[in-house]
């Protein structure tokens, strides 16, 4: 279930908000400049499905969003056998890339079509954690400090929309703040 957890920067163990109500999530995120919507997803995708197959499966959504001014679309996808050490090693490498706080010169616009992952958005003295699932559409304004955790046994597919031709370029802040906040694994399986 899509979940929003708001933790003060200075007190990550003391949530000021935690909700899985889609309406409440939309309103809260809207109040800090984040556009959040829920669409229909769930088309079957084989582990072997490549970018073109994912984009074809969601062609009408892709066309609709692209028409809003996005020049480039790609697919971030981590899919494989979670018991395969080779897959887990590759996944760990991918996870590390997004795990440190960074910003972009472009809006971060994502449509999750499979699996889940957690965005951590640092805005106004709090870290707003959005655990996204299939069907979630999120648009984070450029220059927002954030990071992303897919967990140690990741599975997700997200269609990414870019207004700038360069695609994904992260500007890392060098702030180790992410290390003070609960990981995706801790959020989804607190007792582990
Ligand atoms: Fe990012």
Short mmCIF file of N, CA and C and ligand atoms in Angstrom, two decimals:
data_model
loop_
_atom_site.label_atom_id
_atom_site.label_comp_id
_atom_site.label_asym_id
_atom_site.label_seq_id
_atom_site.Cartn_x
_atom_site.Cartn_y
_atom_site.Cartn_z
N UNK A 1 0.84 -1.20 0.00
CA UNK A 1 0.00 0.00 0.00
C UNK A 1 0.88 1.25 0.00
N UNK A 2 0.54 2.20 -0.81
CA UNK A 2 1.30 3.45 -0.85
C UNK A 2 1.22 4.12 0.52
N UNK A 3 2.37 4.57 1.01
CA UNK A 3 2.41 5.15 2.36
C UNK A 3 3.26 6.41 2.37
N UNK A 4 2.82 7.38 3.15
CA UNK A 4 3.59 8.61 3.38
C UNK A 4 3.96 8.68 4.85
N UNK A 5 5.24 8.90 5.11
CA UNK A 5 5.72 9.07 6.48
C UNK A 5 6.54 10.36 6.51
N UNK A 6 6.22 11.25 7.43
CA UNK A 6 6.95 12.51 7.55
C UNK A 6 7.76 12.48 8.84
N UNK A 7 9.08 12.64 8.69
CA UNK A 7 9.98 12.60 9.85
C UNK A 7 10.74 13.92 9.94
N UNK A 8 10.76 14.54 11.12
CA UNK A 8 11.56 15.76 11.28
C UNK A 8 13.03 15.46 11.00
N UNK A 9 13.69 16.38 10.31
CA UNK A 9 15.13 16.20 10.02
C UNK A 9 15.93 15.94 11.28
N UNK A 10 15.55 16.62 12.35
CA UNK A 10 16.33 16.54 13.59
C UNK A 10 15.89 15.41 14.51
N UNK A 11 14.81 14.71 14.14
CA UNK A 11 14.28 13.67 15.03
C UNK A 11 13.62 12.57 14.21
N UNK A 12 14.44 11.81 13.48
CA UNK A 12 13.90 10.82 12.53
C UNK A 12 13.09 9.70 13.18
N UNK A 13 13.15 9.57 14.50
CA UNK A 13 12.41 8.48 15.14
C UNK A 13 11.01 8.92 15.58
N UNK A 14 10.65 10.17 15.27
CA UNK A 14 9.40 10.71 15.79
C UNK A 14 8.52 11.26 14.67
N UNK A 15 7.77 10.37 13.95
CA UNK A 15 6.99 10.82 12.79
C UNK A 15 5.96 11.88 13.15
N UNK A 16 5.85 12.90 12.29
CA UNK A 16 4.80 13.88 12.50
C UNK A 16 3.56 13.51 11.70
N UNK A 17 3.70 12.56 10.77
CA UNK A 17 2.56 12.09 9.99
C UNK A 17 2.90 10.72 9.41
N UNK A 18 1.93 9.83 9.42
CA UNK A 18 2.09 8.53 8.76
C UNK A 18 0.71 8.12 8.27
N UNK A 19 0.57 7.94 6.96
CA UNK A 19 -0.76 7.62 6.43
C UNK A 19 -0.66 6.80 5.15
N UNK A 20 -1.64 5.94 4.95
CA UNK A 20 -1.76 5.20 3.70
C UNK A 20 -3.04 5.60 2.97
N UNK A 21 -3.63 6.71 3.38
CA UNK A 21 -4.83 7.22 2.74
C UNK A 21 -4.43 8.05 1.52
N UNK A 22 -4.85 7.58 0.35
CA UNK A 22 -4.39 8.22 -0.89
C UNK A 22 -4.78 9.69 -0.97
N UNK A 23 -5.98 10.01 -0.48
CA UNK A 23 -6.42 11.40 -0.50
C UNK A 23 -5.56 12.27 0.39
N UNK A 24 -5.25 11.76 1.59
CA UNK A 24 -4.41 12.52 2.53
C UNK A 24 -3.00 12.68 1.97
N UNK A 25 -2.50 11.63 1.31
CA UNK A 25 -1.15 11.70 0.72
C UNK A 25 -1.13 12.77 -0.37
N UNK A 26 -2.16 12.77 -1.22
CA UNK A 26 -2.23 13.75 -2.31
C UNK A 26 -2.25 15.18 -1.77
N UNK A 27 -3.06 15.39 -0.73
CA UNK A 27 -3.19 16.74 -0.16
C UNK A 27 -1.88 17.17 0.50
N UNK A 28 -1.28 16.27 1.30
CA UNK A 28 -0.04 16.66 1.99
C UNK A 28 1.06 16.96 0.98
N UNK A 29 1.23 16.07 0.00
CA UNK A 29 2.30 16.29 -0.97
C UNK A 29 2.02 17.55 -1.79
N UNK A 30 0.77 17.78 -2.13
CA UNK A 30 0.42 19.00 -2.86
C UNK A 30 0.80 20.25 -2.08
N UNK A 31 0.69 20.18 -0.75
CA UNK A 31 0.98 21.35 0.09
C UNK A 31 2.47 21.68 0.10
N UNK A 32 3.30 20.73 -0.29
CA UNK A 32 4.75 21.01 -0.36
C UNK A 32 5.25 20.98 -1.81
N UNK A 33 4.33 21.12 -2.75
CA UNK A 33 4.72 21.30 -4.16
C UNK A 33 4.95 20.02 -4.94
N UNK A 34 4.54 18.88 -4.37
CA UNK A 34 4.73 17.60 -5.06
C UNK A 34 3.39 17.15 -5.65
N UNK A 35 3.40 16.85 -6.93
CA UNK A 35 2.18 16.36 -7.56
C UNK A 35 2.13 14.84 -7.42
N UNK A 36 1.05 14.33 -6.87
CA UNK A 36 0.89 12.89 -6.67
C UNK A 36 -0.48 12.48 -7.18
N UNK A 37 -0.49 11.42 -8.00
CA UNK A 37 -1.76 10.90 -8.50
C UNK A 37 -1.68 9.38 -8.52
N UNK A 38 -2.84 8.73 -8.56
CA UNK A 38 -2.86 7.28 -8.72
C UNK A 38 -3.60 6.93 -10.00
N UNK A 39 -2.90 6.18 -10.85
CA UNK A 39 -3.46 5.75 -12.12
C UNK A 39 -3.57 4.22 -12.12
N UNK A 40 -4.05 3.69 -13.23
CA UNK A 40 -4.15 2.24 -13.34
C UNK A 40 -2.85 1.68 -13.89
N UNK A 41 -2.30 0.69 -13.18
CA UNK A 41 -1.11 -0.01 -13.67
C UNK A 41 -1.37 -1.51 -13.50
N UNK A 42 -0.35 -2.32 -13.61
CA UNK A 42 -0.54 -3.74 -13.36
C UNK A 42 -0.56 -4.60 -14.60
N UNK A 43 -0.14 -4.04 -15.74
CA UNK A 43 -0.05 -4.89 -16.93
C UNK A 43 1.08 -5.90 -16.70
N UNK A 44 0.88 -7.16 -17.10
CA UNK A 44 1.91 -8.16 -16.86
C UNK A 44 3.19 -7.87 -17.64
N UNK A 45 4.32 -7.92 -16.95
CA UNK A 45 5.63 -7.70 -17.59
C UNK A 45 6.55 -8.84 -17.20
N UNK A 46 7.09 -9.52 -18.20
CA UNK A 46 8.04 -10.60 -17.91
C UNK A 46 9.33 -9.99 -17.37
N UNK A 47 10.08 -10.79 -16.57
CA UNK A 47 11.36 -10.31 -16.06
C UNK A 47 12.26 -9.83 -17.20
N UNK A 48 12.09 -10.46 -18.36
CA UNK A 48 12.96 -10.15 -19.49
C UNK A 48 12.49 -8.93 -20.29
N UNK A 49 11.34 -8.36 -19.92
CA UNK A 49 10.79 -7.24 -20.70
C UNK A 49 11.78 -6.08 -20.72
N UNK A 50 12.04 -5.53 -21.89
CA UNK A 50 12.98 -4.42 -22.00
C UNK A 50 12.21 -3.09 -22.01
N UNK A 51 12.96 -2.02 -22.14
CA UNK A 51 12.37 -0.67 -22.08
C UNK A 51 11.25 -0.49 -23.11
N UNK A 52 11.49 -0.94 -24.33
CA UNK A 52 10.49 -0.74 -25.38
C UNK A 52 9.18 -1.48 -25.05
N UNK A 53 9.30 -2.67 -24.46
CA UNK A 53 8.09 -3.43 -24.12
C UNK A 53 7.31 -2.73 -23.00
N UNK A 54 8.03 -2.17 -22.03
CA UNK A 54 7.36 -1.46 -20.94
C UNK A 54 6.65 -0.22 -21.48
N UNK A 55 7.35 0.54 -22.32
CA UNK A 55 6.75 1.76 -22.88
C UNK A 55 5.55 1.42 -23.77
N UNK A 56 5.64 0.30 -24.48
CA UNK A 56 4.52 -0.11 -25.34
C UNK A 56 3.31 -0.49 -24.49
N UNK A 57 3.55 -1.15 -23.36
CA UNK A 57 2.44 -1.59 -22.49
C UNK A 57 1.69 -0.39 -21.92
N UNK A 58 2.39 0.73 -21.76
CA UNK A 58 1.77 1.93 -21.18
C UNK A 58 1.78 3.09 -22.17
N UNK A 59 1.61 2.76 -23.44
CA UNK A 59 1.76 3.76 -24.51
C UNK A 59 0.83 4.95 -24.34
N UNK A 60 -0.42 4.71 -23.91
CA UNK A 60 -1.35 5.84 -23.82
C UNK A 60 -0.98 6.77 -22.67
N UNK A 61 -0.54 6.20 -21.52
CA UNK A 61 -0.09 7.05 -20.41
C UNK A 61 1.15 7.84 -20.82
N UNK A 62 2.07 7.17 -21.49
CA UNK A 62 3.32 7.81 -21.91
C UNK A 62 3.02 8.98 -22.85
N UNK A 63 2.12 8.75 -23.80
CA UNK A 63 1.78 9.81 -24.77
C UNK A 63 1.13 10.99 -24.06
N UNK A 64 0.25 10.69 -23.12
CA UNK A 64 -0.47 11.75 -22.40
C UNK A 64 0.51 12.64 -21.61
N UNK A 65 1.45 12.01 -20.92
CA UNK A 65 2.39 12.79 -20.10
C UNK A 65 3.41 13.51 -20.98
N UNK A 66 3.89 12.82 -21.99
CA UNK A 66 4.86 13.47 -22.88
C UNK A 66 4.29 14.76 -23.46
N UNK A 67 2.99 14.73 -23.74
CA UNK A 67 2.34 15.91 -24.34
C UNK A 67 2.34 17.10 -23.40
N UNK A 68 2.63 16.86 -22.10
CA UNK A 68 2.68 17.96 -21.13
C UNK A 68 4.03 18.68 -21.17
N UNK A 69 4.91 18.26 -22.08
CA UNK A 69 6.16 19.00 -22.24
C UNK A 69 7.42 18.23 -21.93
N UNK A 70 7.35 16.91 -21.96
CA UNK A 70 8.54 16.10 -21.70
C UNK A 70 9.13 15.59 -23.01
N UNK A 71 10.43 15.81 -23.17
CA UNK A 71 11.06 15.44 -24.44
C UNK A 71 11.60 14.01 -24.42
N UNK A 72 11.90 13.52 -23.23
CA UNK A 72 12.57 12.23 -23.13
C UNK A 72 11.85 11.32 -22.13
N UNK A 73 11.74 10.05 -22.48
CA UNK A 73 11.13 9.06 -21.60
C UNK A 73 12.05 7.86 -21.55
N UNK A 74 12.28 7.33 -20.35
CA UNK A 74 12.97 6.05 -20.29
C UNK A 74 12.37 5.21 -19.16
N UNK A 75 12.95 4.04 -18.94
CA UNK A 75 12.40 3.12 -17.95
C UNK A 75 13.51 2.72 -16.99
N UNK A 76 13.25 2.89 -15.69
CA UNK A 76 14.14 2.36 -14.66
C UNK A 76 13.51 1.06 -14.20
N UNK A 77 14.25 -0.04 -14.34
CA UNK A 77 13.63 -1.33 -14.04
C UNK A 77 14.63 -2.24 -13.35
N UNK A 78 14.24 -2.78 -12.22
CA UNK A 78 15.03 -3.79 -11.54
C UNK A 78 14.10 -4.98 -11.36
N UNK A 79 14.36 -6.03 -12.10
CA UNK A 79 13.50 -7.20 -12.06
C UNK A 79 14.37 -8.44 -12.22
N UNK A 80 14.18 -9.40 -11.35
CA UNK A 80 14.97 -10.62 -11.44
C UNK A 80 14.66 -11.54 -10.28
N UNK A 81 15.41 -12.59 -10.19
CA UNK A 81 15.20 -13.60 -9.15
C UNK A 81 15.90 -13.16 -7.86
N UNK A 82 15.14 -12.84 -6.79
CA UNK A 82 15.76 -12.34 -5.57
C UNK A 82 16.62 -13.38 -4.84
N UNK A 83 16.59 -14.63 -5.32
CA UNK A 83 17.45 -15.64 -4.72
C UNK A 83 18.71 -15.89 -5.55
N UNK A 84 18.87 -15.10 -6.61
CA UNK A 84 20.04 -15.24 -7.48
C UNK A 84 21.11 -14.24 -7.04
N UNK A 85 22.26 -14.72 -6.53
CA UNK A 85 23.29 -13.81 -6.03
C UNK A 85 23.77 -12.82 -7.09
N UNK A 86 23.79 -13.22 -8.34
CA UNK A 86 24.25 -12.31 -9.40
C UNK A 86 23.26 -11.16 -9.56
N UNK A 87 21.96 -11.48 -9.49
CA UNK A 87 20.95 -10.43 -9.57
C UNK A 87 21.07 -9.48 -8.38
N UNK A 88 21.25 -10.04 -7.19
CA UNK A 88 21.33 -9.20 -5.99
C UNK A 88 22.55 -8.29 -6.02
N UNK A 89 23.65 -8.78 -6.57
CA UNK A 89 24.86 -7.95 -6.66
C UNK A 89 24.62 -6.77 -7.60
N UNK A 90 23.98 -7.05 -8.72
CA UNK A 90 23.68 -5.99 -9.70
C UNK A 90 22.67 -4.99 -9.09
N UNK A 91 21.71 -5.53 -8.35
CA UNK A 91 20.70 -4.68 -7.73
C UNK A 91 21.34 -3.79 -6.66
N UNK A 92 22.31 -4.33 -5.92
CA UNK A 92 22.97 -3.54 -4.87
C UNK A 92 23.71 -2.36 -5.49
N UNK A 93 24.30 -2.59 -6.65
CA UNK A 93 25.00 -1.52 -7.36
C UNK A 93 24.01 -0.43 -7.79
N UNK A 94 22.88 -0.86 -8.31
CA UNK A 94 21.85 0.10 -8.75
C UNK A 94 21.30 0.87 -7.54
N UNK A 95 21.09 0.16 -6.43
CA UNK A 95 20.54 0.80 -5.23
C UNK A 95 21.47 1.91 -4.74
N UNK A 96 22.78 1.61 -4.74
CA UNK A 96 23.77 2.55 -4.20
C UNK A 96 23.76 3.88 -4.96
N UNK A 97 23.46 3.82 -6.25
CA UNK A 97 23.50 5.02 -7.09
C UNK A 97 22.53 6.10 -6.63
N UNK A 98 21.37 5.67 -6.11
CA UNK A 98 20.31 6.63 -5.77
C UNK A 98 20.19 6.89 -4.27
N UNK A 99 21.07 6.25 -3.48
CA UNK A 99 20.87 6.21 -2.03
C UNK A 99 21.40 7.43 -1.29
N UNK A 100 22.22 8.23 -1.95
CA UNK A 100 22.75 9.43 -1.29
C UNK A 100 21.94 10.65 -1.75
N UNK A 101 21.82 11.63 -0.87
CA UNK A 101 21.02 12.82 -1.19
C UNK A 101 21.56 13.53 -2.43
N UNK A 102 20.64 13.91 -3.31
CA UNK A 102 21.01 14.61 -4.54
C UNK A 102 19.87 15.52 -5.00
N UNK A 103 20.17 16.30 -6.02
CA UNK A 103 19.15 17.13 -6.67
C UNK A 103 19.27 16.93 -8.17
N UNK A 104 18.30 17.46 -8.90
CA UNK A 104 18.36 17.48 -10.37
C UNK A 104 18.00 18.87 -10.86
N UNK A 105 18.51 19.21 -12.05
CA UNK A 105 18.14 20.47 -12.70
C UNK A 105 16.80 20.34 -13.42
N UNK A 106 16.23 19.12 -13.39
CA UNK A 106 14.97 18.81 -14.05
C UNK A 106 14.01 18.27 -12.99
N UNK A 107 12.72 18.39 -13.25
CA UNK A 107 11.75 17.76 -12.35
C UNK A 107 11.97 16.25 -12.37
N UNK A 108 11.70 15.59 -11.23
CA UNK A 108 11.79 14.13 -11.18
C UNK A 108 10.36 13.60 -11.30
N UNK A 109 10.05 13.06 -12.46
CA UNK A 109 8.68 12.65 -12.77
C UNK A 109 8.67 11.15 -13.03
N UNK A 110 7.89 10.44 -12.23
CA UNK A 110 7.91 8.98 -12.28
C UNK A 110 6.50 8.41 -12.28
N UNK A 111 6.31 7.38 -13.09
CA UNK A 111 5.08 6.60 -13.03
C UNK A 111 5.48 5.17 -12.69
N UNK A 112 5.15 4.74 -11.48
CA UNK A 112 5.47 3.38 -11.05
C UNK A 112 4.47 2.41 -11.67
N UNK A 113 4.97 1.42 -12.39
CA UNK A 113 4.05 0.46 -12.99
C UNK A 113 4.19 -0.94 -12.40
N UNK A 114 5.20 -1.11 -11.54
CA UNK A 114 5.41 -2.44 -10.96
C UNK A 114 6.28 -2.31 -9.72
N UNK A 115 5.99 -3.15 -8.70
CA UNK A 115 6.84 -3.21 -7.52
C UNK A 115 6.73 -1.96 -6.66
N UNK A 116 7.79 -1.68 -5.92
CA UNK A 116 7.76 -0.49 -5.06
C UNK A 116 9.15 0.02 -4.73
N UNK A 117 9.17 1.22 -4.21
CA UNK A 117 10.41 1.86 -3.81
C UNK A 117 10.07 3.11 -3.03
N UNK A 118 11.05 3.62 -2.25
CA UNK A 118 10.76 4.76 -1.37
C UNK A 118 11.54 6.00 -1.80
N UNK A 119 10.79 7.08 -2.02
CA UNK A 119 11.39 8.40 -2.23
C UNK A 119 11.47 9.11 -0.89
N UNK A 120 12.61 9.77 -0.66
CA UNK A 120 12.81 10.57 0.55
C UNK A 120 12.99 12.02 0.08
N UNK A 121 12.03 12.87 0.40
CA UNK A 121 12.04 14.24 -0.08
C UNK A 121 12.29 15.17 1.10
N UNK A 122 13.41 15.92 1.05
CA UNK A 122 13.79 16.79 2.17
C UNK A 122 13.30 18.20 1.88
N UNK A 123 12.23 18.56 2.56
CA UNK A 123 11.57 19.84 2.28
C UNK A 123 11.10 20.45 3.60
N UNK A 124 11.42 21.70 3.81
CA UNK A 124 10.88 22.44 4.95
C UNK A 124 11.22 21.86 6.31
N UNK A 125 12.42 21.31 6.45
CA UNK A 125 12.84 20.82 7.76
C UNK A 125 12.39 19.40 8.08
N UNK A 126 11.71 18.76 7.12
CA UNK A 126 11.28 17.37 7.32
C UNK A 126 11.68 16.51 6.13
N UNK A 127 11.75 15.22 6.37
CA UNK A 127 11.93 14.26 5.28
C UNK A 127 10.60 13.56 5.06
N UNK A 128 10.07 13.74 3.86
CA UNK A 128 8.76 13.18 3.50
C UNK A 128 9.04 11.90 2.72
N UNK A 129 8.75 10.78 3.33
CA UNK A 129 9.04 9.49 2.69
C UNK A 129 7.77 9.00 1.99
N UNK A 130 7.88 8.76 0.69
CA UNK A 130 6.74 8.24 -0.06
C UNK A 130 7.11 6.84 -0.54
N UNK A 131 6.45 5.84 0.02
CA UNK A 131 6.66 4.47 -0.45
C UNK A 131 5.70 4.26 -1.61
N UNK A 132 6.26 4.29 -2.84
CA UNK A 132 5.45 4.22 -4.05
C UNK A 132 5.22 2.78 -4.48
N UNK A 133 4.05 2.54 -5.04
CA UNK A 133 3.70 1.24 -5.57
C UNK A 133 3.13 1.40 -6.98
N UNK A 134 2.82 0.28 -7.62
CA UNK A 134 2.29 0.32 -8.97
C UNK A 134 1.06 1.22 -9.03
N UNK A 135 1.05 2.10 -10.01
CA UNK A 135 -0.07 3.02 -10.19
C UNK A 135 0.22 4.43 -9.70
N UNK A 136 1.30 4.58 -8.93
CA UNK A 136 1.61 5.91 -8.37
C UNK A 136 2.37 6.77 -9.37
N UNK A 137 1.91 8.00 -9.52
CA UNK A 137 2.58 9.01 -10.36
C UNK A 137 3.04 10.13 -9.43
N UNK A 138 4.32 10.47 -9.55
CA UNK A 138 4.92 11.45 -8.64
C UNK A 138 5.72 12.45 -9.46
N UNK A 139 5.54 13.73 -9.17
CA UNK A 139 6.33 14.75 -9.85
C UNK A 139 6.97 15.65 -8.79
N UNK A 140 8.31 15.56 -8.70
CA UNK A 140 9.08 16.30 -7.70
C UNK A 140 9.79 17.46 -8.40
N UNK A 141 9.57 18.70 -7.93
CA UNK A 141 10.18 19.85 -8.62
C UNK A 141 11.71 19.78 -8.63
N UNK A 142 12.28 20.36 -9.69
CA UNK A 142 13.74 20.43 -9.80
C UNK A 142 14.33 21.09 -8.55
N UNK A 143 15.56 20.72 -8.27
CA UNK A 143 16.34 21.26 -7.15
C UNK A 143 15.83 20.84 -5.78
N UNK A 144 14.91 19.88 -5.72
CA UNK A 144 14.47 19.34 -4.42
C UNK A 144 15.50 18.32 -3.93
N UNK A 145 15.95 18.49 -2.70
CA UNK A 145 16.89 17.51 -2.13
C UNK A 145 16.15 16.20 -1.87
N UNK A 146 16.70 15.11 -2.35
CA UNK A 146 16.01 13.83 -2.19
C UNK A 146 16.96 12.66 -2.38
N UNK A 147 16.49 11.47 -2.03
CA UNK A 147 17.17 10.23 -2.38
C UNK A 147 16.12 9.14 -2.54
N UNK A 148 16.55 7.95 -2.98
CA UNK A 148 15.61 6.88 -3.31
C UNK A 148 16.20 5.56 -2.84
N UNK A 149 15.37 4.76 -2.18
CA UNK A 149 15.84 3.44 -1.71
C UNK A 149 14.91 2.37 -2.27
N UNK A 150 15.50 1.44 -3.01
CA UNK A 150 14.72 0.33 -3.58
C UNK A 150 14.80 -0.93 -2.72
N UNK A 151 15.61 -0.89 -1.64
CA UNK A 151 15.74 -2.05 -0.76
C UNK A 151 16.77 -3.04 -1.26
N UNK A 152 17.05 -4.03 -0.43
CA UNK A 152 18.11 -4.99 -0.75
C UNK A 152 17.62 -6.16 -1.61
N UNK A 153 16.31 -6.31 -1.73
CA UNK A 153 15.74 -7.33 -2.63
C UNK A 153 14.75 -6.62 -3.55
N UNK A 154 15.27 -5.71 -4.40
CA UNK A 154 14.39 -4.80 -5.12
C UNK A 154 13.59 -5.43 -6.25
N UNK A 155 12.45 -4.85 -6.47
CA UNK A 155 11.64 -5.16 -7.66
C UNK A 155 10.81 -3.92 -7.95
N UNK A 156 11.10 -3.25 -9.02
CA UNK A 156 10.24 -2.14 -9.42
C UNK A 156 10.48 -1.80 -10.87
N UNK A 157 9.47 -1.18 -11.46
CA UNK A 157 9.57 -0.62 -12.80
C UNK A 157 8.94 0.75 -12.74
N UNK A 158 9.69 1.77 -13.16
CA UNK A 158 9.17 3.14 -13.16
C UNK A 158 9.49 3.77 -14.50
N UNK A 159 8.47 4.38 -15.09
CA UNK A 159 8.66 5.15 -16.33
C UNK A 159 9.07 6.56 -15.91
N UNK A 160 10.17 7.05 -16.49
CA UNK A 160 10.72 8.35 -16.09
C UNK A 160 10.56 9.35 -17.23
N UNK A 161 10.10 10.53 -16.88
CA UNK A 161 9.86 11.58 -17.88
C UNK A 161 10.83 12.73 -17.63
N UNK A 162 11.47 13.21 -18.68
CA UNK A 162 12.44 14.29 -18.56
C UNK A 162 12.08 15.43 -19.52
N UNK A 163 12.18 16.66 -19.00
CA UNK A 163 11.99 17.83 -19.87
C UNK A 163 13.31 18.24 -20.50
N UNK A 164 14.43 17.84 -19.86
CA UNK A 164 15.77 18.17 -20.34
C UNK A 164 16.33 16.95 -21.06
N UNK A 165 17.01 17.17 -22.15
CA UNK A 165 17.47 16.06 -23.00
C UNK A 165 18.47 15.12 -22.32
N UNK A 166 19.20 15.62 -21.32
CA UNK A 166 20.29 14.83 -20.73
C UNK A 166 19.84 13.56 -20.00
N UNK A 167 18.55 13.45 -19.68
CA UNK A 167 18.09 12.30 -18.93
C UNK A 167 18.51 12.42 -17.47
N UNK A 168 18.82 11.28 -16.83
CA UNK A 168 19.09 11.30 -15.39
C UNK A 168 20.49 11.83 -15.10
N UNK A 169 20.55 12.99 -14.45
CA UNK A 169 21.82 13.54 -13.98
C UNK A 169 21.62 13.93 -12.52
N UNK A 170 22.36 13.31 -11.61
CA UNK A 170 22.23 13.62 -10.18
C UNK A 170 23.35 14.56 -9.74
N UNK A 171 22.98 15.59 -8.97
CA UNK A 171 23.96 16.48 -8.36
C UNK A 171 23.99 16.14 -6.87
N UNK A 172 25.02 15.42 -6.45
CA UNK A 172 25.06 14.92 -5.08
C UNK A 172 25.46 16.03 -4.11
N UNK A 173 24.72 16.11 -2.99
CA UNK A 173 24.95 17.21 -2.04
C UNK A 173 26.12 16.92 -1.11
N UNK A 174 26.48 15.65 -0.96
CA UNK A 174 27.55 15.29 -0.04
C UNK A 174 27.10 15.23 1.41
N UNK A 175 25.82 15.52 1.65
CA UNK A 175 25.27 15.47 3.01
C UNK A 175 24.89 14.01 3.31
N UNK A 176 25.41 13.46 4.42
CA UNK A 176 25.11 12.05 4.73
C UNK A 176 23.75 11.84 5.40
N UNK A 177 22.85 12.78 5.25
CA UNK A 177 21.56 12.72 5.95
C UNK A 177 20.84 11.39 5.76
N UNK A 178 20.96 10.79 4.58
CA UNK A 178 20.22 9.55 4.30
C UNK A 178 20.56 8.45 5.31
N UNK A 179 21.78 8.49 5.81
CA UNK A 179 22.22 7.44 6.74
C UNK A 179 21.51 7.53 8.08
N UNK A 180 20.88 8.65 8.38
CA UNK A 180 20.20 8.81 9.68
C UNK A 180 18.73 8.40 9.61
N UNK A 181 18.26 8.04 8.42
CA UNK A 181 16.84 7.75 8.24
C UNK A 181 16.62 6.26 7.97
N UNK A 182 15.44 5.75 8.35
CA UNK A 182 15.18 4.32 8.14
C UNK A 182 15.28 3.94 6.66
N UNK A 183 15.85 2.77 6.41
CA UNK A 183 15.98 2.28 5.04
C UNK A 183 14.63 1.74 4.56
N UNK A 184 14.56 1.48 3.27
CA UNK A 184 13.35 0.86 2.70
C UNK A 184 13.06 -0.47 3.42
N UNK A 185 14.09 -1.28 3.60
CA UNK A 185 13.88 -2.58 4.28
C UNK A 185 13.28 -2.38 5.67
N UNK A 186 13.79 -1.39 6.39
CA UNK A 186 13.27 -1.13 7.74
C UNK A 186 11.84 -0.61 7.70
N UNK A 187 11.52 0.15 6.67
CA UNK A 187 10.17 0.72 6.58
C UNK A 187 9.13 -0.34 6.25
N UNK A 188 9.49 -1.26 5.37
CA UNK A 188 8.47 -2.23 4.95
C UNK A 188 8.45 -3.48 5.82
N UNK A 189 9.54 -3.73 6.55
CA UNK A 189 9.59 -4.87 7.46
C UNK A 189 10.25 -4.41 8.75
N UNK A 190 9.56 -3.58 9.56
CA UNK A 190 10.17 -2.96 10.72
C UNK A 190 10.75 -3.96 11.72
N UNK A 191 10.19 -5.18 11.75
CA UNK A 191 10.63 -6.13 12.78
C UNK A 191 11.86 -6.93 12.35
N UNK A 192 12.25 -6.79 11.09
CA UNK A 192 13.34 -7.63 10.58
C UNK A 192 14.64 -7.36 11.31
FE1 LIG B 1 16.66 11.68 -8.13
#
